[in-house]
mmCIF file of C-alpha atoms in Angstrom:
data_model
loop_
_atom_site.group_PDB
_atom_site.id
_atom_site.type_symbol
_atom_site.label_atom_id
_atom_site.label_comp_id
_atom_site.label_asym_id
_atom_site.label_seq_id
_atom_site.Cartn_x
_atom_site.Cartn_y
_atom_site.Cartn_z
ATOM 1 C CA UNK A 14 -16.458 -6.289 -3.316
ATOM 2 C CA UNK A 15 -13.007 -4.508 -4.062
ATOM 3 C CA UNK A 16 -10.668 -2.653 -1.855
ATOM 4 C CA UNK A 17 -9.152 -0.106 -3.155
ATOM 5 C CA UNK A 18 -5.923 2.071 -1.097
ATOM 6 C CA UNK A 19 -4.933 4.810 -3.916
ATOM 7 C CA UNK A 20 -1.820 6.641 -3.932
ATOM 8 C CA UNK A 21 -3.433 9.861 -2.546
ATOM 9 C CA UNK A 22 -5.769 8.806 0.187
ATOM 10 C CA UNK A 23 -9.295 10.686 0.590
ATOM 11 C CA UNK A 24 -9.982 10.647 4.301
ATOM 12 C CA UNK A 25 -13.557 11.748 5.969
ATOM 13 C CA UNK A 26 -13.377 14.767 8.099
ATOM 14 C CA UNK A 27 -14.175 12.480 11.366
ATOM 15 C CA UNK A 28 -12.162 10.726 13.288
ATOM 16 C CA UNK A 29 -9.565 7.802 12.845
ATOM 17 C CA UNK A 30 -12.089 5.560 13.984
ATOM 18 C CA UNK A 31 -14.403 6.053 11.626
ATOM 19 C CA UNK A 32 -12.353 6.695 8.826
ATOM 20 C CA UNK A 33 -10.940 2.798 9.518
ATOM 21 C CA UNK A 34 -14.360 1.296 10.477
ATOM 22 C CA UNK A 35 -15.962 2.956 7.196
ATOM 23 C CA UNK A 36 -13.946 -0.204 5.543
ATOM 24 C CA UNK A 37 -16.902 -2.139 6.941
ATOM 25 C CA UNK A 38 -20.134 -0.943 8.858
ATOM 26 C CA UNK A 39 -20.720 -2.251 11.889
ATOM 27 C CA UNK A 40 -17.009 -3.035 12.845
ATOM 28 C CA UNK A 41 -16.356 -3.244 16.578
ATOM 29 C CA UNK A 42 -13.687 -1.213 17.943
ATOM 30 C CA UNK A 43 -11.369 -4.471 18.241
ATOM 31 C CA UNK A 44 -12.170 -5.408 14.975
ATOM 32 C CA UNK A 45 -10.831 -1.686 14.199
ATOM 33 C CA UNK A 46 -7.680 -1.803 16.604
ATOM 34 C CA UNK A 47 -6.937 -4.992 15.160
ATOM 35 C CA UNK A 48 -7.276 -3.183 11.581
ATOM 36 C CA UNK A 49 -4.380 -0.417 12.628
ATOM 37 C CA UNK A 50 -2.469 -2.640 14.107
ATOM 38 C CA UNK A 51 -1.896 -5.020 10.967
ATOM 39 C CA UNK A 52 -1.119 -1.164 8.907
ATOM 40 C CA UNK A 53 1.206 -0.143 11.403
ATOM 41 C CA UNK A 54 -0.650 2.939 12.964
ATOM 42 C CA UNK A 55 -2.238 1.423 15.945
ATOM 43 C CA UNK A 56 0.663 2.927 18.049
ATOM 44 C CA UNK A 57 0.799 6.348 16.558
ATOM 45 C CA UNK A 58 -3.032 6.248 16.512
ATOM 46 C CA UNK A 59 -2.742 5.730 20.473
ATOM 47 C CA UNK A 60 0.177 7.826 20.803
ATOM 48 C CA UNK A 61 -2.380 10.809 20.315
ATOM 49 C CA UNK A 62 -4.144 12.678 23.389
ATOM 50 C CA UNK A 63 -7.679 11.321 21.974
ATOM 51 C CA UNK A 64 -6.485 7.875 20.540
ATOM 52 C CA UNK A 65 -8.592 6.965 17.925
ATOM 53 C CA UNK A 66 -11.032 9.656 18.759
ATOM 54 C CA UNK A 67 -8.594 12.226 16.663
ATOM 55 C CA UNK A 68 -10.495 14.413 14.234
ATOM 56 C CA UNK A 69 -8.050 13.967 10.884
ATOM 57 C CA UNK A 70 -9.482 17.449 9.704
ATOM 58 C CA UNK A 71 -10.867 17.649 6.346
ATOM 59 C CA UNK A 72 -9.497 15.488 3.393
ATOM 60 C CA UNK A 73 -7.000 13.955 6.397
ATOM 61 C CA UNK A 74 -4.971 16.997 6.544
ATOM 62 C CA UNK A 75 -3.983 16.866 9.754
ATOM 63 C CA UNK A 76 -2.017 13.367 9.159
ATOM 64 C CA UNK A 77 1.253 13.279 7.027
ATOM 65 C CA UNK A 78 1.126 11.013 3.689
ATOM 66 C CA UNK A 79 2.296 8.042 5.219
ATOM 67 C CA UNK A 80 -0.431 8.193 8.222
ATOM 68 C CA UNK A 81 -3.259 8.700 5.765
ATOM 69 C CA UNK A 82 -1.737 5.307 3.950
ATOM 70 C CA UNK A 83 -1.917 3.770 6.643
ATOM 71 C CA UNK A 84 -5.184 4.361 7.929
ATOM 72 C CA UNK A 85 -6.538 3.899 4.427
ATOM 73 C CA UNK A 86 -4.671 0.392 4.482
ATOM 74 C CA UNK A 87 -6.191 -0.222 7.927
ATOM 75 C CA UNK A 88 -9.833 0.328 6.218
ATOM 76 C CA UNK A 89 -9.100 -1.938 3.428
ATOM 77 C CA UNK A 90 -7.580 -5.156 5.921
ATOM 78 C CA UNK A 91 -10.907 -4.256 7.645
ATOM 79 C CA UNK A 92 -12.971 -4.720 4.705
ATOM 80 C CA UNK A 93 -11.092 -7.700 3.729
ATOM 81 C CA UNK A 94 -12.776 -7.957 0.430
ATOM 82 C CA UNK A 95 -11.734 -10.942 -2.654
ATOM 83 C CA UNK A 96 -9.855 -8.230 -4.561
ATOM 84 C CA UNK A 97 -7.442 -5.461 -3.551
ATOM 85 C CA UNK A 98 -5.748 -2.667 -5.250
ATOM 86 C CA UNK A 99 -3.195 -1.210 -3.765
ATOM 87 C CA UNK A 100 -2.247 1.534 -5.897
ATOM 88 C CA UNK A 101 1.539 3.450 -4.483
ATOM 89 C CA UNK A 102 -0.260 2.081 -1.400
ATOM 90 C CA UNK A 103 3.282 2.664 0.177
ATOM 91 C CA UNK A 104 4.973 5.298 -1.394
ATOM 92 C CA UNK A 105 4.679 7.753 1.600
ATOM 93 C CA UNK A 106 6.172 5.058 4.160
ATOM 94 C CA UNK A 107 9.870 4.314 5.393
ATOM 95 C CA UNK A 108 11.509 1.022 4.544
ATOM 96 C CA UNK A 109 10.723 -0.427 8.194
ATOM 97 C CA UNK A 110 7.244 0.267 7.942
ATOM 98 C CA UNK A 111 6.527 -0.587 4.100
ATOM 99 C CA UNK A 112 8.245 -4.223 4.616
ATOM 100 C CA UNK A 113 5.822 -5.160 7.700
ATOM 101 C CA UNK A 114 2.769 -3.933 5.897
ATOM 102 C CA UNK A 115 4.117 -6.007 2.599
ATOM 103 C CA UNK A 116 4.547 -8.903 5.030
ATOM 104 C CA UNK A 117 1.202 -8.078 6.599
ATOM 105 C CA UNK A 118 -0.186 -7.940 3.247
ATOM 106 C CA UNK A 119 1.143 -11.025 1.550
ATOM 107 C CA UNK A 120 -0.923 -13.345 4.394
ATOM 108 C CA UNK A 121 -4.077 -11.085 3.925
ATOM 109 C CA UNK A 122 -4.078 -11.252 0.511
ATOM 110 C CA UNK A 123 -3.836 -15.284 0.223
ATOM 111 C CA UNK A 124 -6.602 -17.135 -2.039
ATOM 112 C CA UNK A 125 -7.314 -13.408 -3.129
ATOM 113 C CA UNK A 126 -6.585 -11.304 -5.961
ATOM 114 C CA UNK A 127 -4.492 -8.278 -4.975
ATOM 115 C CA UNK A 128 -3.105 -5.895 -7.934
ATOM 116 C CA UNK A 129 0.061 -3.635 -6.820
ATOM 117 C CA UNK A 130 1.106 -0.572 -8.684
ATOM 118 C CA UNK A 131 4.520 0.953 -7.527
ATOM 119 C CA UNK A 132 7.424 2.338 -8.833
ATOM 120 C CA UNK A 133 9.515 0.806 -6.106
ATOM 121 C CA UNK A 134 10.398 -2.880 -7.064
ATOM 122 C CA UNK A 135 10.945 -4.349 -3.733
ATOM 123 C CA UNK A 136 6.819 -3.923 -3.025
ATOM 124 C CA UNK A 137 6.499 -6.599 -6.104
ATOM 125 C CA UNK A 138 9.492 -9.047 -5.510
ATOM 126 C CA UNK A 139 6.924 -11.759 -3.632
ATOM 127 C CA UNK A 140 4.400 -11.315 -6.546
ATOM 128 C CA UNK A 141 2.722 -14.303 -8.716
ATOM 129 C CA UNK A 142 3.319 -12.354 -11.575
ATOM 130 C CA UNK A 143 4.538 -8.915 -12.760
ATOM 131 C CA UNK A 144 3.910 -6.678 -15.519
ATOM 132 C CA UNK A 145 6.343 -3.937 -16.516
ATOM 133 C CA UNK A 146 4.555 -1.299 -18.225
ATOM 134 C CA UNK A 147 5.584 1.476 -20.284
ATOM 135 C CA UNK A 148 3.093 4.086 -22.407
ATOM 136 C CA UNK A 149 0.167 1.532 -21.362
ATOM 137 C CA UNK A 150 1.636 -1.325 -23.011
ATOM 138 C CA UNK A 151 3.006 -4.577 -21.497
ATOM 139 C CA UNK A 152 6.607 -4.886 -22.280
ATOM 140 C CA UNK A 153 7.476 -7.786 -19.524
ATOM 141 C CA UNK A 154 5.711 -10.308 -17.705
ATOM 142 C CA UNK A 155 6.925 -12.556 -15.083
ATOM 143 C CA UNK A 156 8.758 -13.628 -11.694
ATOM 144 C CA UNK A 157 11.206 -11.230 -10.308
ATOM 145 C CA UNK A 158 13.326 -14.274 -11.089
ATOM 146 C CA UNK A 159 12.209 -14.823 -14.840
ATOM 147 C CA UNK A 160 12.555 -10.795 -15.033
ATOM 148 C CA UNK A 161 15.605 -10.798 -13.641
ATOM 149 C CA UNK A 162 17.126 -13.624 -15.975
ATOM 150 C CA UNK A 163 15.152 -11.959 -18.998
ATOM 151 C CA UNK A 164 17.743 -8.432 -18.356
ATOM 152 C CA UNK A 165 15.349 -6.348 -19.755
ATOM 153 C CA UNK A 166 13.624 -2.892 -18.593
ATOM 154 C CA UNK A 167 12.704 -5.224 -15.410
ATOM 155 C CA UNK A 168 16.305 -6.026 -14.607
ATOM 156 C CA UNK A 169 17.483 -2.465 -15.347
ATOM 157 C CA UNK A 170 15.250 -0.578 -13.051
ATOM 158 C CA UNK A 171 16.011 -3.293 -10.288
ATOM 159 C CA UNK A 172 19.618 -2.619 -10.625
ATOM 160 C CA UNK A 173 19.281 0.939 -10.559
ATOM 161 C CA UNK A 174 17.434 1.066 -7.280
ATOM 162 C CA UNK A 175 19.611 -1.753 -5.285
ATOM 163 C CA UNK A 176 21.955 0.866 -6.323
ATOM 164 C CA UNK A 177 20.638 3.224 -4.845
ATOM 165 C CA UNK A 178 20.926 5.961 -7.998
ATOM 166 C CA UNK A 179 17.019 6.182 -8.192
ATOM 167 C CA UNK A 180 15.193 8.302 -6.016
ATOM 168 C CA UNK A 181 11.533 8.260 -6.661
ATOM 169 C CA UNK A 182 9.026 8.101 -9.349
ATOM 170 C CA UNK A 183 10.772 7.540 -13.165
ATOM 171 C CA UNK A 184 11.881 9.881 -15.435
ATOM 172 C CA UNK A 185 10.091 8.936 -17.896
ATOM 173 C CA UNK A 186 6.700 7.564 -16.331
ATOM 174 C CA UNK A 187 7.252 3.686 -16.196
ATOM 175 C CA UNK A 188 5.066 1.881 -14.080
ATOM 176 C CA UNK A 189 5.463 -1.905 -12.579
ATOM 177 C CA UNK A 190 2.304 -3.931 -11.692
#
C-alpha cells in the first residue's frame, strides 16, 4: 500500500472524521484523534462547534490550504502504509507547524520508504538522500552535507532561502526530492 498527501488535497464532502478515517476503514475514533493530533489539527479540529463532526463542504472548501494538508496528512499517519509520498505536503503550513509535522514525520516514516517533493529545503535537510532536479533530470544527489560541500544548484538554492531572498516556488521550475 502507498500513501500519498499531494500538494492540492482532494477532500470528501463529509466530515473531518471521515475524511481522516478514510486513510483506513474501520479506524476507531481514537485511532482518528490520535491521527490529527500527530498532523497538528486535532486542536483546530476541536476548536470547531461540531469537532470532528464538521462538514468540510465539497472538495474541502470550507478549510484553508494548510487545514486540508493537514487533515490529508492525518489520513495518511492513519493509514500508515510501507511507502509515503508526500508531495508539497507542507507548502500551505507556517514554520511552527511544518517543523512538528517534519519531526512527526521523520519517526513515522522509520524502516519505511517516504519520497518528499518540496521546493523548500529545510523539509529535506534530515533526508537519506536527495535529488535536485531540474527539466526531469537528476543534476545532484546526496546529503544536505555532501550537497552542501558539492556548491552546486543544491548549495545555491539553500543559500538563497537561509537568506531569506526566495519567496516561494522557483523561477524557473526546479524541484528537490
Amino acid at each position: 500500500a502507498i500513501g500519498i498527501v499531494p500538494q492540492d488535497t482532494v477532500l470528501f464532502n463529509d466530515t473531518v472524521a471521515y475524511n481522516i478515517a478514510y486513510g483506513r476503514a474501520g479506524a476507531g475514533q481514537a485511532e482518528v484523534e490520535a491521527a490529527a493530533k500527530a498532523a497538528r489539527i486535532h486542536d483546530f479540529i476541536v476548536s470547531t462547534p461540531k469537532g470532528y463532526d464538521t462538514a468540510v463542504g465539497e472538495r474541502g472548501l470550507k478549510l484553508s490550504g494548510g487545514e486540508k494538508q493537514r487533515v490529508a496528512i492525518a489520513r495518511t499517519l492513519l493509514k500508515n502504509p510501507p511507502i509515503m509520498i508526500f508531495d508539497e505536503a507542507t507548502s500551505a503550513l507556517d514554520s511552527a507547524n511544518e517543523r512538528a509535522i517534519q519531526a512527526e514525520l521523520q519517526g513515522v516514516a522509520r524502516n519505511k520508504t517516504a519520497l518528499v517533493i518540496a521546493h523548500r529545503l529545510s523539509t529535506v535537510v534530515d533526508a537519506h538522500q536527495i535529488l535536485v532536479m531540474e527539466h526531469g533530470r537528476i543534476l545532484e544527489r546526496g546529503t544536505h552535507g555532501e550537497l552542501l560541500a558539492q556548491d552546486g544548484r543544491y548549495a545555491e538554492m539553500w543559500r538563497l532561502q537561509q537568506s531569506g531572498q526566495e519567496e516561494g516556488q522557483e523561477e524557473d521550475g526546479n524541484q528537490v526530492a
